[in-house]
GROMACS .gro file of C-alpha atoms in nm:
model
   49
    1UNK     CA    1  -3.832   3.736  -1.726
    2UNK     CA    2  -4.124   3.493  -1.703
    3UNK     CA    3  -4.264   3.384  -1.370
    4UNK     CA    4  -4.197   3.022  -1.293
    5UNK     CA    5  -4.497   2.824  -1.174
    6UNK     CA    6  -4.574   2.463  -1.106
    7UNK     CA    7  -4.845   2.250  -0.952
    8UNK     CA    8  -4.848   1.992  -0.677
    9UNK     CA    9  -5.104   1.718  -0.630
   10UNK     CA   10  -5.227   1.660  -0.274
   11UNK     CA   11  -5.402   1.337  -0.174
   12UNK     CA   12  -5.672   1.433   0.076
   13UNK     CA   13  -5.789   1.219   0.371
   14UNK     CA   14  -6.113   1.142   0.185
   15UNK     CA   15  -5.913   0.987  -0.101
   16UNK     CA   16  -5.947   1.273  -0.349
   17UNK     CA   17  -5.661   1.439  -0.530
   18UNK     CA   18  -5.638   1.818  -0.532
   19UNK     CA   19  -5.400   1.994  -0.768
   20UNK     CA   20  -5.270   2.326  -0.637
   21UNK     CA   21  -5.079   2.581  -0.844
   22UNK     CA   22  -4.768   2.698  -0.662
   23UNK     CA   23  -4.481   2.937  -0.720
   24UNK     CA   24  -4.125   2.894  -0.594
   25UNK     CA   25  -4.215   3.120  -0.299
   26UNK     CA   26  -4.535   2.938  -0.194
   27UNK     CA   27  -4.494   2.796   0.158
   28UNK     CA   28  -4.606   2.435   0.205
   29UNK     CA   29  -4.823   2.546   0.496
   30UNK     CA   30  -5.021   2.762   0.252
   31UNK     CA   31  -5.076   2.459   0.027
   32UNK     CA   32  -5.203   2.259   0.325
   33UNK     CA   33  -5.436   2.539   0.437
   34UNK     CA   34  -5.577   2.592   0.086
   35UNK     CA   35  -5.654   2.223   0.033
   36UNK     CA   36  -5.804   2.181   0.381
   37UNK     CA   37  -6.025   2.487   0.333
   38UNK     CA   38  -6.154   2.361  -0.002
   39UNK     CA   39  -6.238   2.014   0.135
   40UNK     CA   40  -6.362   2.120   0.479
   41UNK     CA   41  -6.075   1.982   0.688
   42UNK     CA   42  -5.900   2.143   0.983
   43UNK     CA   43  -5.537   2.210   0.880
   44UNK     CA   44  -5.427   2.173   1.245
   45UNK     CA   45  -5.532   1.806   1.232
   46UNK     CA   46  -5.351   1.723   0.906
   47UNK     CA   47  -5.004   1.748   0.760
   48UNK     CA   48  -4.802   1.698   0.445
   49UNK     CA   49  -4.564   1.407   0.399
   0.00000   0.00000   0.00000
């Protein structure tokens, strides 16, 4: 059985797009934290919509 994976594209507050690989079990909060960490943002001050 092959693992299913996908990617989501997040538009950051500075106008950049960040593609994040996700699995069916990846929480959205983890996606937010990963993108914020990479771009130097505080995840508590941002959200996904």
